Structure formats: structure tokens, C-alpha cells
mmCIF file with all atom_site columns, C-alpha atoms and ligand atoms in Angstrom:
data_model
loop_
_atom_site.group_PDB
_atom_site.id
_atom_site.type_symbol
_atom_site.label_atom_id
_atom_site.label_alt_id
_atom_site.label_comp_id
_atom_site.label_asym_id
_atom_site.label_entity_id
_atom_site.label_seq_id
_atom_site.pdbx_PDB_ins_code
_atom_site.Cartn_x
_atom_site.Cartn_y
_atom_site.Cartn_z
_atom_site.occupancy
_atom_site.B_iso_or_equiv
_atom_site.pdbx_formal_charge
_atom_site.auth_seq_id
_atom_site.auth_comp_id
_atom_site.auth_asym_id
_atom_site.auth_atom_id
_atom_site.pdbx_PDB_model_num
ATOM   1   C CA . UNK B 1 1   ? 140.181 83.477  103.394 1.00 87.00 ? 23  UNK B CA 1
ATOM   2   C CA . UNK B 1 2   ? 136.530 83.704  102.293 1.00 93.00 ? 24  UNK B CA 1
ATOM   3   C CA . UNK B 1 3   ? 134.187 85.343  104.756 1.00 97.00 ? 25  UNK B CA 1
ATOM   4   C CA . UNK B 1 4   ? 131.002 87.182  103.825 1.00 98.00 ? 26  UNK B CA 1
ATOM   5   C CA . UNK B 1 5   ? 129.020 89.583  105.948 1.00 98.00 ? 27  UNK B CA 1
ATOM   6   C CA . UNK B 1 6   ? 125.566 90.156  104.406 1.00 98.00 ? 28  UNK B CA 1
ATOM   7   C CA . UNK B 1 7   ? 123.790 93.257  105.674 1.00 98.00 ? 29  UNK B CA 1
ATOM   8   C CA . UNK B 1 8   ? 120.209 93.807  104.586 1.00 98.00 ? 30  UNK B CA 1
ATOM   9   C CA . UNK B 1 9   ? 117.463 96.170  105.627 1.00 97.00 ? 31  UNK B CA 1
ATOM   10  C CA . UNK B 1 10  ? 115.386 99.172  104.551 1.00 96.00 ? 32  UNK B CA 1
ATOM   11  C CA . UNK B 1 11  ? 116.644 102.614 103.497 1.00 91.00 ? 33  UNK B CA 1
ATOM   12  C CA . UNK B 1 12  ? 118.406 104.789 106.079 1.00 91.00 ? 34  UNK B CA 1
ATOM   13  C CA . UNK B 1 13  ? 118.447 102.142 108.816 1.00 94.00 ? 35  UNK B CA 1
ATOM   14  C CA . UNK B 1 14  ? 122.235 102.524 109.156 1.00 93.00 ? 36  UNK B CA 1
ATOM   15  C CA . UNK B 1 15  ? 123.401 99.663  106.892 1.00 95.00 ? 37  UNK B CA 1
ATOM   16  C CA . UNK B 1 16  ? 125.895 101.825 105.022 1.00 94.00 ? 38  UNK B CA 1
ATOM   17  C CA . UNK B 1 17  ? 127.593 103.231 108.107 1.00 95.00 ? 39  UNK B CA 1
ATOM   18  C CA . UNK B 1 18  ? 127.741 99.844  109.811 1.00 97.00 ? 40  UNK B CA 1
ATOM   19  C CA . UNK B 1 19  ? 129.098 98.186  106.643 1.00 98.00 ? 41  UNK B CA 1
ATOM   20  C CA . UNK B 1 20  ? 131.858 100.770 106.210 1.00 98.00 ? 42  UNK B CA 1
ATOM   21  C CA . UNK B 1 21  ? 132.890 100.423 109.856 1.00 97.00 ? 43  UNK B CA 1
ATOM   22  C CA . UNK B 1 22  ? 133.018 96.613  109.595 1.00 98.00 ? 44  UNK B CA 1
ATOM   23  C CA . UNK B 1 23  ? 135.064 96.778  106.397 1.00 98.00 ? 45  UNK B CA 1
ATOM   24  C CA . UNK B 1 24  ? 137.530 99.052  108.162 1.00 98.00 ? 46  UNK B CA 1
ATOM   25  C CA . UNK B 1 25  ? 137.779 97.019  111.383 1.00 98.00 ? 47  UNK B CA 1
ATOM   26  C CA . UNK B 1 26  ? 138.267 93.655  109.634 1.00 98.00 ? 48  UNK B CA 1
ATOM   27  C CA . UNK B 1 27  ? 139.980 94.827  106.425 1.00 98.00 ? 49  UNK B CA 1
ATOM   28  C CA . UNK B 1 28  ? 137.150 93.398  104.263 1.00 98.00 ? 50  UNK B CA 1
ATOM   29  C CA . UNK B 1 29  ? 136.153 94.733  100.849 1.00 98.00 ? 51  UNK B CA 1
ATOM   30  C CA . UNK B 1 30  ? 132.844 96.634  100.897 1.00 98.00 ? 52  UNK B CA 1
ATOM   31  C CA . UNK B 1 31  ? 130.149 96.706  98.217  1.00 98.00 ? 53  UNK B CA 1
ATOM   32  C CA . UNK B 1 32  ? 127.104 98.947  98.563  1.00 97.00 ? 54  UNK B CA 1
ATOM   33  C CA . UNK B 1 33  ? 124.790 97.018  96.231  1.00 98.00 ? 55  UNK B CA 1
ATOM   34  C CA . UNK B 1 34  ? 122.216 99.847  96.270  1.00 98.00 ? 56  UNK B CA 1
ATOM   35  C CA . UNK B 1 35  ? 124.642 101.853 94.122  1.00 98.00 ? 57  UNK B CA 1
ATOM   36  C CA . UNK B 1 36  ? 124.276 99.299  91.318  1.00 98.00 ? 58  UNK B CA 1
ATOM   37  C CA . UNK B 1 37  ? 120.494 99.772  91.240  1.00 98.00 ? 59  UNK B CA 1
ATOM   38  C CA . UNK B 1 38  ? 120.824 103.548 91.628  1.00 98.00 ? 60  UNK B CA 1
ATOM   39  C CA . UNK B 1 39  ? 123.202 103.728 88.648  1.00 98.00 ? 61  UNK B CA 1
ATOM   40  C CA . UNK B 1 40  ? 120.911 101.574 86.500  1.00 98.00 ? 62  UNK B CA 1
ATOM   41  C CA . UNK B 1 41  ? 117.896 103.677 87.562  1.00 98.00 ? 63  UNK B CA 1
ATOM   42  C CA . UNK B 1 42  ? 119.432 107.056 86.808  1.00 98.00 ? 64  UNK B CA 1
ATOM   43  C CA . UNK B 1 43  ? 120.985 105.965 83.499  1.00 98.00 ? 65  UNK B CA 1
ATOM   44  C CA . UNK B 1 44  ? 117.688 104.425 82.386  1.00 98.00 ? 66  UNK B CA 1
ATOM   45  C CA . UNK B 1 45  ? 115.852 107.658 83.236  1.00 98.00 ? 67  UNK B CA 1
ATOM   46  C CA . UNK B 1 46  ? 118.370 109.632 81.180  1.00 97.00 ? 68  UNK B CA 1
ATOM   47  C CA . UNK B 1 47  ? 118.091 107.201 78.291  1.00 97.00 ? 69  UNK B CA 1
ATOM   48  C CA . UNK B 1 48  ? 114.284 107.496 78.242  1.00 97.00 ? 70  UNK B CA 1
ATOM   49  C CA . UNK B 1 49  ? 114.111 111.245 78.957  1.00 95.00 ? 71  UNK B CA 1
ATOM   50  C CA . UNK B 1 50  ? 112.404 110.606 82.267  1.00 95.00 ? 72  UNK B CA 1
ATOM   51  C CA . UNK B 1 51  ? 110.718 107.325 81.337  1.00 94.00 ? 73  UNK B CA 1
ATOM   52  C CA . UNK B 1 52  ? 111.944 103.955 82.664  1.00 96.00 ? 74  UNK B CA 1
ATOM   53  C CA . UNK B 1 53  ? 111.979 101.471 79.812  1.00 97.00 ? 75  UNK B CA 1
ATOM   54  C CA . UNK B 1 54  ? 112.483 97.901  81.136  1.00 98.00 ? 76  UNK B CA 1
ATOM   55  C CA . UNK B 1 55  ? 114.372 96.729  78.033  1.00 98.00 ? 77  UNK B CA 1
ATOM   56  C CA . UNK B 1 56  ? 116.793 99.654  78.227  1.00 98.00 ? 78  UNK B CA 1
ATOM   57  C CA . UNK B 1 57  ? 117.198 99.034  81.975  1.00 98.00 ? 79  UNK B CA 1
ATOM   58  C CA . UNK B 1 58  ? 118.289 95.438  81.380  1.00 98.00 ? 80  UNK B CA 1
ATOM   59  C CA . UNK B 1 59  ? 120.800 96.496  78.740  1.00 98.00 ? 81  UNK B CA 1
ATOM   60  C CA . UNK B 1 60  ? 122.175 99.232  81.007  1.00 98.00 ? 82  UNK B CA 1
ATOM   61  C CA . UNK B 1 61  ? 122.471 96.757  83.910  1.00 98.00 ? 83  UNK B CA 1
ATOM   62  C CA . UNK B 1 62  ? 124.445 94.366  81.700  1.00 98.00 ? 84  UNK B CA 1
ATOM   63  C CA . UNK B 1 63  ? 126.917 97.080  80.689  1.00 97.00 ? 85  UNK B CA 1
ATOM   64  C CA . UNK B 1 64  ? 127.377 98.993  83.936  1.00 97.00 ? 86  UNK B CA 1
ATOM   65  C CA . UNK B 1 65  ? 130.890 100.446 84.276  1.00 96.00 ? 87  UNK B CA 1
ATOM   66  C CA . UNK B 1 66  ? 132.969 101.491 87.320  1.00 94.00 ? 88  UNK B CA 1
ATOM   67  C CA . UNK B 1 67  ? 132.511 105.136 86.206  1.00 96.00 ? 89  UNK B CA 1
ATOM   68  C CA . UNK B 1 68  ? 128.717 104.719 86.418  1.00 97.00 ? 90  UNK B CA 1
ATOM   69  C CA . UNK B 1 69  ? 129.151 103.847 90.098  1.00 96.00 ? 91  UNK B CA 1
ATOM   70  C CA . UNK B 1 70  ? 131.213 106.978 90.710  1.00 96.00 ? 92  UNK B CA 1
ATOM   71  C CA . UNK B 1 71  ? 128.556 109.445 89.465  1.00 97.00 ? 93  UNK B CA 1
ATOM   72  C CA . UNK B 1 72  ? 127.916 112.165 92.008  1.00 95.00 ? 94  UNK B CA 1
ATOM   73  C CA . UNK B 1 73  ? 124.117 112.102 91.586  1.00 95.00 ? 95  UNK B CA 1
ATOM   74  C CA . UNK B 1 74  ? 123.557 108.558 92.878  1.00 96.00 ? 96  UNK B CA 1
ATOM   75  C CA . UNK B 1 75  ? 122.591 109.671 96.390  1.00 90.00 ? 97  UNK B CA 1
ATOM   76  C CA . UNK B 1 76  ? 119.651 111.833 95.297  1.00 89.00 ? 98  UNK B CA 1
ATOM   77  C CA . UNK B 1 77  ? 115.991 111.073 95.989  1.00 87.00 ? 99  UNK B CA 1
ATOM   78  C CA . UNK B 1 78  ? 115.458 110.803 92.232  1.00 93.00 ? 100 UNK B CA 1
ATOM   79  C CA . UNK B 1 79  ? 118.103 108.067 91.942  1.00 95.00 ? 101 UNK B CA 1
ATOM   80  C CA . UNK B 1 80  ? 116.624 106.210 94.946  1.00 92.00 ? 102 UNK B CA 1
ATOM   81  C CA . UNK B 1 81  ? 113.122 106.196 93.433  1.00 93.00 ? 103 UNK B CA 1
ATOM   82  C CA . UNK B 1 82  ? 114.420 105.119 90.026  1.00 97.00 ? 104 UNK B CA 1
ATOM   83  C CA . UNK B 1 83  ? 116.528 102.400 91.702  1.00 97.00 ? 105 UNK B CA 1
ATOM   84  C CA . UNK B 1 84  ? 113.572 100.851 93.492  1.00 94.00 ? 106 UNK B CA 1
ATOM   85  C CA . UNK B 1 85  ? 111.558 100.872 90.248  1.00 95.00 ? 107 UNK B CA 1
ATOM   86  C CA . UNK B 1 86  ? 114.200 99.106  88.136  1.00 97.00 ? 108 UNK B CA 1
ATOM   87  C CA . UNK B 1 87  ? 114.903 96.766  91.081  1.00 96.00 ? 109 UNK B CA 1
ATOM   88  C CA . UNK B 1 88  ? 111.518 95.041  90.589  1.00 96.00 ? 110 UNK B CA 1
ATOM   89  C CA . UNK B 1 89  ? 112.595 93.892  87.093  1.00 97.00 ? 111 UNK B CA 1
ATOM   90  C CA . UNK B 1 90  ? 113.840 90.263  87.156  1.00 97.00 ? 112 UNK B CA 1
ATOM   91  C CA . UNK B 1 91  ? 116.147 90.833  84.154  1.00 97.00 ? 113 UNK B CA 1
ATOM   92  C CA . UNK B 1 92  ? 117.835 93.766  85.863  1.00 98.00 ? 114 UNK B CA 1
ATOM   93  C CA . UNK B 1 93  ? 118.329 91.762  89.066  1.00 97.00 ? 115 UNK B CA 1
ATOM   94  C CA . UNK B 1 94  ? 119.624 88.826  87.014  1.00 98.00 ? 116 UNK B CA 1
ATOM   95  C CA . UNK B 1 95  ? 122.144 91.029  85.198  1.00 98.00 ? 117 UNK B CA 1
ATOM   96  C CA . UNK B 1 96  ? 123.578 92.305  88.504  1.00 98.00 ? 118 UNK B CA 1
ATOM   97  C CA . UNK B 1 97  ? 123.660 88.945  90.287  1.00 98.00 ? 119 UNK B CA 1
ATOM   98  C CA . UNK B 1 98  ? 126.978 87.460  89.185  1.00 96.00 ? 120 UNK B CA 1
ATOM   99  C CA . UNK B 1 99  ? 129.037 90.550  89.966  1.00 96.00 ? 121 UNK B CA 1
ATOM   100 C CA . UNK B 1 100 ? 127.680 90.612  93.525  1.00 98.00 ? 122 UNK B CA 1
ATOM   101 C CA . UNK B 1 101 ? 128.230 86.865  94.043  1.00 98.00 ? 123 UNK B CA 1
ATOM   102 C CA . UNK B 1 102 ? 131.838 87.089  92.908  1.00 97.00 ? 124 UNK B CA 1
ATOM   103 C CA . UNK B 1 103 ? 132.406 90.080  95.181  1.00 97.00 ? 125 UNK B CA 1
ATOM   104 C CA . UNK B 1 104 ? 130.843 88.225  98.137  1.00 97.00 ? 126 UNK B CA 1
ATOM   105 C CA . UNK B 1 105 ? 133.338 85.367  97.858  1.00 96.00 ? 127 UNK B CA 1
ATOM   106 C CA . UNK B 1 106 ? 136.424 87.481  97.137  1.00 97.00 ? 128 UNK B CA 1
ATOM   107 C CA . UNK B 1 107 ? 139.592 86.592  98.966  1.00 96.00 ? 129 UNK B CA 1
ATOM   108 C CA . UNK B 1 108 ? 140.187 88.461  102.203 1.00 96.00 ? 130 UNK B CA 1
ATOM   109 C CA . UNK B 1 109 ? 136.529 88.841  103.185 1.00 97.00 ? 131 UNK B CA 1
ATOM   110 C CA . UNK B 1 110 ? 133.623 90.964  102.000 1.00 98.00 ? 132 UNK B CA 1
ATOM   111 C CA . UNK B 1 111 ? 130.802 92.973  103.441 1.00 98.00 ? 133 UNK B CA 1
ATOM   112 C CA . UNK B 1 112 ? 127.854 93.677  101.140 1.00 98.00 ? 134 UNK B CA 1
ATOM   113 C CA . UNK B 1 113 ? 124.804 95.703  102.044 1.00 98.00 ? 135 UNK B CA 1
ATOM   114 C CA . UNK B 1 114 ? 121.474 95.688  100.257 1.00 98.00 ? 136 UNK B CA 1
ATOM   115 C CA . UNK B 1 115 ? 118.046 94.069  100.410 1.00 96.00 ? 137 UNK B CA 1
ATOM   116 C CA . UNK B 1 116 ? 118.568 90.452  99.279  1.00 97.00 ? 138 UNK B CA 1
ATOM   117 C CA . UNK B 1 117 ? 122.189 89.715  100.131 1.00 98.00 ? 139 UNK B CA 1
ATOM   118 C CA . UNK B 1 118 ? 121.536 87.138  102.872 1.00 98.00 ? 140 UNK B CA 1
ATOM   119 C CA . UNK B 1 119 ? 118.565 85.584  101.080 1.00 97.00 ? 141 UNK B CA 1
ATOM   120 C CA . UNK B 1 120 ? 119.521 85.483  97.371  1.00 97.00 ? 142 UNK B CA 1
ATOM   121 C CA . UNK B 1 121 ? 123.015 86.782  96.602  1.00 98.00 ? 143 UNK B CA 1
ATOM   122 C CA . UNK B 1 122 ? 124.905 84.954  99.328  1.00 97.00 ? 144 UNK B CA 1
ATOM   123 C CA . UNK B 1 123 ? 122.694 82.578  101.344 1.00 97.00 ? 145 UNK B CA 1
ATOM   124 C CA . UNK B 1 124 ? 125.904 80.903  102.577 1.00 97.00 ? 146 UNK B CA 1
ATOM   125 C CA . UNK B 1 125 ? 127.232 84.142  104.138 1.00 98.00 ? 147 UNK B CA 1
ATOM   126 C CA . UNK B 1 126 ? 129.038 83.496  107.422 1.00 97.00 ? 148 UNK B CA 1
ATOM   127 C CA . UNK B 1 127 ? 127.252 86.427  109.098 1.00 98.00 ? 149 UNK B CA 1
ATOM   128 C CA . UNK B 1 128 ? 123.855 87.883  108.202 1.00 98.00 ? 150 UNK B CA 1
ATOM   129 C CA . UNK B 1 129 ? 122.482 91.023  109.767 1.00 98.00 ? 151 UNK B CA 1
ATOM   130 C CA . UNK B 1 130 ? 119.118 92.661  109.163 1.00 97.00 ? 152 UNK B CA 1
ATOM   131 C CA . UNK B 1 131 ? 119.407 96.299  110.176 1.00 97.00 ? 153 UNK B CA 1
ATOM   132 C CA . UNK B 1 132 ? 116.174 98.164  110.685 1.00 96.00 ? 154 UNK B CA 1
ATOM   133 C CA . UNK B 1 133 ? 114.530 101.155 112.422 1.00 96.00 ? 155 UNK B CA 1
ATOM   134 C CA . UNK B 1 134 ? 111.081 102.754 112.397 1.00 96.00 ? 156 UNK B CA 1
ATOM   135 C CA . UNK B 1 135 ? 110.059 104.566 109.190 1.00 96.00 ? 157 UNK B CA 1
ATOM   136 C CA . UNK B 1 136 ? 109.795 107.885 111.087 1.00 96.00 ? 158 UNK B CA 1
ATOM   137 C CA . UNK B 1 137 ? 113.318 107.652 112.456 1.00 95.00 ? 159 UNK B CA 1
ATOM   138 C CA . UNK B 1 138 ? 114.743 106.613 109.098 1.00 95.00 ? 160 UNK B CA 1
ATOM   139 C CA . UNK B 1 139 ? 112.944 109.486 107.338 1.00 96.00 ? 161 UNK B CA 1
ATOM   140 C CA . UNK B 1 140 ? 114.304 111.961 109.895 1.00 95.00 ? 162 UNK B CA 1
ATOM   141 C CA . UNK B 1 141 ? 117.872 110.686 109.301 1.00 91.00 ? 163 UNK B CA 1
ATOM   142 C CA . UNK B 1 142 ? 117.510 110.869 105.517 1.00 91.00 ? 164 UNK B CA 1
ATOM   143 C CA . UNK B 1 143 ? 115.958 114.362 105.788 1.00 93.00 ? 165 UNK B CA 1
ATOM   144 C CA . UNK B 1 144 ? 118.900 115.652 107.880 1.00 92.00 ? 166 UNK B CA 1
ATOM   145 C CA . UNK B 1 145 ? 121.304 114.166 105.320 1.00 87.00 ? 167 UNK B CA 1
ATOM   146 C CA . UNK B 1 146 ? 119.601 115.587 102.202 1.00 86.00 ? 168 UNK B CA 1
ATOM   147 C CA . UNK B 1 147 ? 118.373 118.983 103.404 1.00 88.00 ? 169 UNK B CA 1
ATOM   148 C CA . UNK B 1 148 ? 121.813 120.630 102.998 1.00 86.00 ? 170 UNK B CA 1
ATOM   149 C CA . UNK B 1 149 ? 121.677 120.091 99.261  1.00 85.00 ? 171 UNK B CA 1
ATOM   150 C CA . UNK B 1 150 ? 117.914 120.474 98.800  1.00 84.00 ? 172 UNK B CA 1
ATOM   151 C CA . UNK B 1 151 ? 116.319 123.409 100.597 1.00 86.00 ? 173 UNK B CA 1
ATOM   152 C CA . UNK B 1 152 ? 112.804 122.608 99.271  1.00 90.00 ? 174 UNK B CA 1
ATOM   153 C CA . UNK B 1 153 ? 112.732 119.185 100.885 1.00 91.00 ? 175 UNK B CA 1
ATOM   154 C CA . UNK B 1 154 ? 110.170 118.495 103.654 1.00 95.00 ? 176 UNK B CA 1
ATOM   155 C CA . UNK B 1 155 ? 110.223 115.768 106.288 1.00 96.00 ? 177 UNK B CA 1
ATOM   156 C CA . UNK B 1 156 ? 106.782 114.628 105.124 1.00 96.00 ? 178 UNK B CA 1
ATOM   157 C CA . UNK B 1 157 ? 107.907 114.122 101.536 1.00 94.00 ? 179 UNK B CA 1
ATOM   158 C CA . UNK B 1 158 ? 110.938 112.097 102.709 1.00 94.00 ? 180 UNK B CA 1
ATOM   159 C CA . UNK B 1 159 ? 108.685 109.960 104.937 1.00 96.00 ? 181 UNK B CA 1
ATOM   160 C CA . UNK B 1 160 ? 106.341 109.317 102.002 1.00 95.00 ? 182 UNK B CA 1
ATOM   161 C CA . UNK B 1 161 ? 109.301 108.329 99.832  1.00 92.00 ? 183 UNK B CA 1
ATOM   162 C CA . UNK B 1 162 ? 110.689 105.995 102.508 1.00 94.00 ? 184 UNK B CA 1
ATOM   163 C CA . UNK B 1 163 ? 107.288 104.303 102.927 1.00 95.00 ? 185 UNK B CA 1
ATOM   164 C CA . UNK B 1 164 ? 106.745 103.954 99.164  1.00 94.00 ? 186 UNK B CA 1
ATOM   165 C CA . UNK B 1 165 ? 110.207 102.444 98.748  1.00 92.00 ? 187 UNK B CA 1
ATOM   166 C CA . UNK B 1 166 ? 109.715 100.040 101.705 1.00 95.00 ? 188 UNK B CA 1
ATOM   167 C CA . UNK B 1 167 ? 106.457 98.873  100.150 1.00 95.00 ? 189 UNK B CA 1
ATOM   168 C CA . UNK B 1 168 ? 107.916 98.366  96.676  1.00 93.00 ? 190 UNK B CA 1
ATOM   169 C CA . UNK B 1 169 ? 111.022 96.631  98.055  1.00 93.00 ? 191 UNK B CA 1
ATOM   170 C CA . UNK B 1 170 ? 109.178 94.268  100.385 1.00 95.00 ? 192 UNK B CA 1
ATOM   171 C CA . UNK B 1 171 ? 106.224 93.420  98.139  1.00 95.00 ? 193 UNK B CA 1
ATOM   172 C CA . UNK B 1 172 ? 108.027 92.770  94.851  1.00 94.00 ? 194 UNK B CA 1
ATOM   173 C CA . UNK B 1 173 ? 107.868 89.255  93.524  1.00 93.00 ? 195 UNK B CA 1
ATOM   174 C CA . UNK B 1 174 ? 111.568 88.681  92.903  1.00 92.00 ? 196 UNK B CA 1
ATOM   175 C CA . UNK B 1 175 ? 113.999 88.916  95.822  1.00 93.00 ? 197 UNK B CA 1
ATOM   176 C CA . UNK B 1 176 ? 111.752 90.905  98.162  1.00 94.00 ? 198 UNK B CA 1
ATOM   177 C CA . UNK B 1 177 ? 113.326 92.580  101.179 1.00 94.00 ? 199 UNK B CA 1
ATOM   178 C CA . UNK B 1 178 ? 112.843 90.065  104.011 1.00 95.00 ? 200 UNK B CA 1
ATOM   179 C CA . UNK B 1 179 ? 115.228 89.045  106.782 1.00 96.00 ? 201 UNK B CA 1
ATOM   180 C CA . UNK B 1 180 ? 116.937 85.703  106.114 1.00 97.00 ? 202 UNK B CA 1
ATOM   181 C CA . UNK B 1 181 ? 115.799 83.062  108.612 1.00 97.00 ? 203 UNK B CA 1
ATOM   182 C CA . UNK B 1 182 ? 119.246 82.974  110.165 1.00 96.00 ? 204 UNK B CA 1
ATOM   183 C CA . UNK B 1 183 ? 119.819 86.750  110.171 1.00 98.00 ? 205 UNK B CA 1
ATOM   184 C CA . UNK B 1 184 ? 120.471 88.615  113.418 1.00 96.00 ? 206 UNK B CA 1
ATOM   185 C CA . UNK B 1 185 ? 118.121 91.575  113.761 1.00 95.00 ? 207 UNK B CA 1
ATOM   186 C CA . UNK B 1 186 ? 119.667 94.922  114.688 1.00 95.00 ? 208 UNK B CA 1
ATOM   187 C CA . UNK B 1 187 ? 117.078 97.625  115.422 1.00 94.00 ? 209 UNK B CA 1
ATOM   188 C CA . UNK B 1 188 ? 118.825 100.987 115.358 1.00 94.00 ? 210 UNK B CA 1
ATOM   189 C CA . UNK B 1 189 ? 115.734 103.047 116.376 1.00 93.00 ? 211 UNK B CA 1
ATOM   190 C CA . UNK B 1 190 ? 117.008 103.333 119.933 1.00 90.00 ? 212 UNK B CA 1
ATOM   191 C CA . UNK B 1 191 ? 120.617 102.344 119.339 1.00 91.00 ? 213 UNK B CA 1
ATOM   192 C CA . UNK B 1 192 ? 123.460 104.768 118.610 1.00 89.00 ? 214 UNK B CA 1
ATOM   193 C CA . UNK B 1 193 ? 125.472 103.992 115.526 1.00 85.00 ? 215 UNK B CA 1
ATOM   194 C CA . UNK B 1 194 ? 128.521 103.234 117.694 1.00 92.00 ? 216 UNK B CA 1
ATOM   195 C CA . UNK B 1 195 ? 126.509 100.719 119.726 1.00 95.00 ? 217 UNK B CA 1
ATOM   196 C CA . UNK B 1 196 ? 125.174 99.102  116.549 1.00 94.00 ? 218 UNK B CA 1
ATOM   197 C CA . UNK B 1 197 ? 128.708 98.827  115.114 1.00 96.00 ? 219 UNK B CA 1
ATOM   198 C CA . UNK B 1 198 ? 129.960 97.327  118.406 1.00 96.00 ? 220 UNK B CA 1
ATOM   199 C CA . UNK B 1 199 ? 127.215 94.672  118.282 1.00 96.00 ? 221 UNK B CA 1
ATOM   200 C CA . UNK B 1 200 ? 127.993 93.826  114.668 1.00 97.00 ? 222 UNK B CA 1
ATOM   201 C CA . UNK B 1 201 ? 131.733 93.591  115.395 1.00 97.00 ? 223 UNK B CA 1
ATOM   202 C CA . UNK B 1 202 ? 131.064 91.252  118.347 1.00 97.00 ? 224 UNK B CA 1
ATOM   203 C CA . UNK B 1 203 ? 128.895 88.963  116.188 1.00 97.00 ? 225 UNK B CA 1
ATOM   204 C CA . UNK B 1 204 ? 131.578 88.783  113.482 1.00 98.00 ? 226 UNK B CA 1
ATOM   205 C CA . UNK B 1 205 ? 134.355 88.145  115.991 1.00 97.00 ? 227 UNK B CA 1
ATOM   206 C CA . UNK B 1 206 ? 132.373 85.297  117.500 1.00 96.00 ? 228 UNK B CA 1
ATOM   207 C CA . UNK B 1 207 ? 131.858 83.736  114.053 1.00 95.00 ? 229 UNK B CA 1
ATOM   208 C CA . UNK B 1 208 ? 135.541 84.155  113.162 1.00 94.00 ? 230 UNK B CA 1
ATOM   209 C CA . UNK B 1 209 ? 136.481 82.416  116.433 1.00 92.00 ? 231 UNK B CA 1
ATOM   210 C CA . UNK B 1 210 ? 134.179 79.485  115.597 1.00 90.00 ? 232 UNK B CA 1
ATOM   211 C CA . UNK B 1 211 ? 135.928 79.175  112.220 1.00 80.00 ? 233 UNK B CA 1
ATOM   212 C CA . UNK B 1 212 ? 139.270 78.763  114.009 1.00 75.00 ? 234 UNK B CA 1
ATOM   213 C CA . UNK B 1 213 ? 138.024 75.919  116.258 1.00 70.00 ? 235 UNK B CA 1
HETATM 214 O O1 . C5P S 2 .   ? 120.326 100.833 99.616  1.00 66.47 ? 12  C5P S O1 1
HETATM 215 P P1 . C5P S 2 .   ? 119.825 101.925 98.705  1.00 66.47 ? 12  C5P S P1 1
HETATM 216 O O2 . C5P S 2 .   ? 118.836 102.836 99.363  1.00 66.47 ? 12  C5P S O2 1
HETATM 217 O O3 . C5P S 2 .   ? 120.925 102.665 98.019  1.00 66.47 ? 12  C5P S O3 1
HETATM 218 O O4 . C5P S 2 .   ? 119.039 101.145 97.538  1.00 66.47 ? 12  C5P S O4 1
HETATM 219 C C1 . C5P S 2 .   ? 118.297 101.814 96.536  1.00 66.47 ? 12  C5P S C1 1
HETATM 220 C C2 . C5P S 2 .   ? 117.231 100.861 96.012  1.00 66.47 ? 12  C5P S C2 1
HETATM 221 O O5 . C5P S 2 .   ? 117.865 99.811  95.281  1.00 66.47 ? 12  C5P S O5 1
HETATM 222 C C3 . C5P S 2 .   ? 116.399 100.164 97.078  1.00 66.47 ? 12  C5P S C3 1
HETATM 223 O O6 . C5P S 2 .   ? 115.251 100.903 97.475  1.00 66.47 ? 12  C5P S O6 1
HETATM 224 C C4 . C5P S 2 .   ? 115.999 98.856  96.385  1.00 66.47 ? 12  C5P S C4 1
HETATM 225 O O7 . C5P S 2 .   ? 114.859 99.031  95.590  1.00 66.47 ? 12  C5P S O7 1
HETATM 226 C C5 . C5P S 2 .   ? 117.157 98.579  95.452  1.00 66.47 ? 12  C5P S C5 1
HETATM 227 N N1 . C5P S 2 .   ? 118.047 97.535  95.957  1.00 66.47 ? 12  C5P S N1 1
HETATM 228 C C6 . C5P S 2 .   ? 117.666 96.226  95.804  1.00 66.47 ? 12  C5P S C6 1
HETATM 229 N N2 . C5P S 2 .   ? 118.503 95.218  96.192  1.00 66.47 ? 12  C5P S N2 1
HETATM 230 C C7 . C5P S 2 .   ? 119.684 95.491  96.746  1.00 66.47 ? 12  C5P S C7 1
HETATM 231 C C8 . C5P S 2 .   ? 120.080 96.836  96.959  1.00 66.47 ? 12  C5P S C8 1
HETATM 232 C C9 . C5P S 2 .   ? 119.227 97.844  96.570  1.00 66.47 ? 12  C5P S C9 1
HETATM 233 O O8 . C5P S 2 .   ? 116.586 95.947  95.318  1.00 66.47 ? 12  C5P S O8 1
HETATM 234 N N3 . C5P S 2 .   ? 120.485 94.484  97.088  1.00 66.47 ? 12  C5P S N3 1
#
């Protein structure tokens, strides 16, 4: 069975949690596509001693390994910033495209979260969700998550980072972050994560039922 759930939206809107829950409920494979860009970003920074060279980034994207995706520094603010900078490069996006498309159509179903899954990677996805929340609420969530490991972090700096990343992600020329025309919008500003998961599960169940008719 091929069945793709594409989940797009800005940072810290709840995409990751919702995706993991869906994968568990339906037994689908899950790919967090942000990890691909984070791994390319952090490896390119290392390669250039702090400088992001576009040619190196493309080469690194072409040769990404499963170990690169298991690095324990991919969730840092540094990796997120580097990710959104290499993500504007068409050659980097191109190098990561095929892997994501193959994953999307794997047997047994797939859920992929990112920024361009419903628009570019898998426009034929059976279910498309665009998960969002206000920048302030997303920054607060990210701050609570990161402050344990970074005592110097301030809410203001996280909010600035979130806004800068939103701007770069939505204004870039290639594959900007926009909801697909047929995506269902899920605003998690006022919605608990359990309620958001329940909505997503209901939408998927409805689509699966239609497939059986
Ligand atoms: O989702 P996450 O916050 O891990 O993504 C990190 C960055 O990777 C995003 O800010 C975005 O620039 C980039 N990205 C992307 N397309 C995707 C997934 C992530 O451009 N499908």
C-alpha cells in the first residue's frame, strides 16, 4: 500500500510530534526532512570552519550518510540556522529530492514533515497538513525545549531566530514554505498536542476510508 501524509509548517509548530504520533498509530514510516538540511548545514559549517560554502554544501548533500542523520548536535540552534541557510541553495535541495520522494512512496505508508513536502516533494500525497502557530507561541515552546541544555538562552533570542528562519524559509525562491492549495490547516496556537493529533488521525482515517470505497 502506498499512502503519503505530507506535513509542512514553520519551526516548532508541532509537526514533529504530530508526525511521530501518526506514524505510530498507522504503522507508517516517518522521515523528518529537516534533519537532512540540519546535517548538511552542520557538516558544511565544520568543513568551512564556520563558513558555509555553497559548493561544499552541494557535495555534502550528495554524500549524506545514515550516521550523519544520527549526530547528536542536529537539534541545536546552530544546526537550525545553518540548515535554513543551506536550504535556500537549489543544488542542495536538488541533491536531497530523490531520497525524500522514494521515502514518500515506500510500501506500507509514509509520513514526512518539512516545508515543501506537499508542494514539491510529494504533490500527490493522499493527505496534506499545514501545521502552524503564532511565532510567540512557537518561540516559547522552542525556548522551553532548549533551555535545559543552554542556560544562556533567552526567549527574545529564540523569537528572533524563529522569525529570521520563517522569513528565510518563506521568501526563498526555490520551494518556499507555503501551504499546498489542498492542505488542511492545523493551527496549534490554541490546540493541545493531543487535540491536534486527534484531528490529524481523523483526517487520515477519512481518506483511508475513501480509498476503500
Ligand atoms: O524542521 P526543521 O526545523 O528541523 O528544519 C530546519 C530547516 O531546514 C528549516 O528552517 C528549513 O530551512 C529547512 N527545511 C527545508 N525543507 C524541508 C525541511 C527543512 O527547507 N523540507
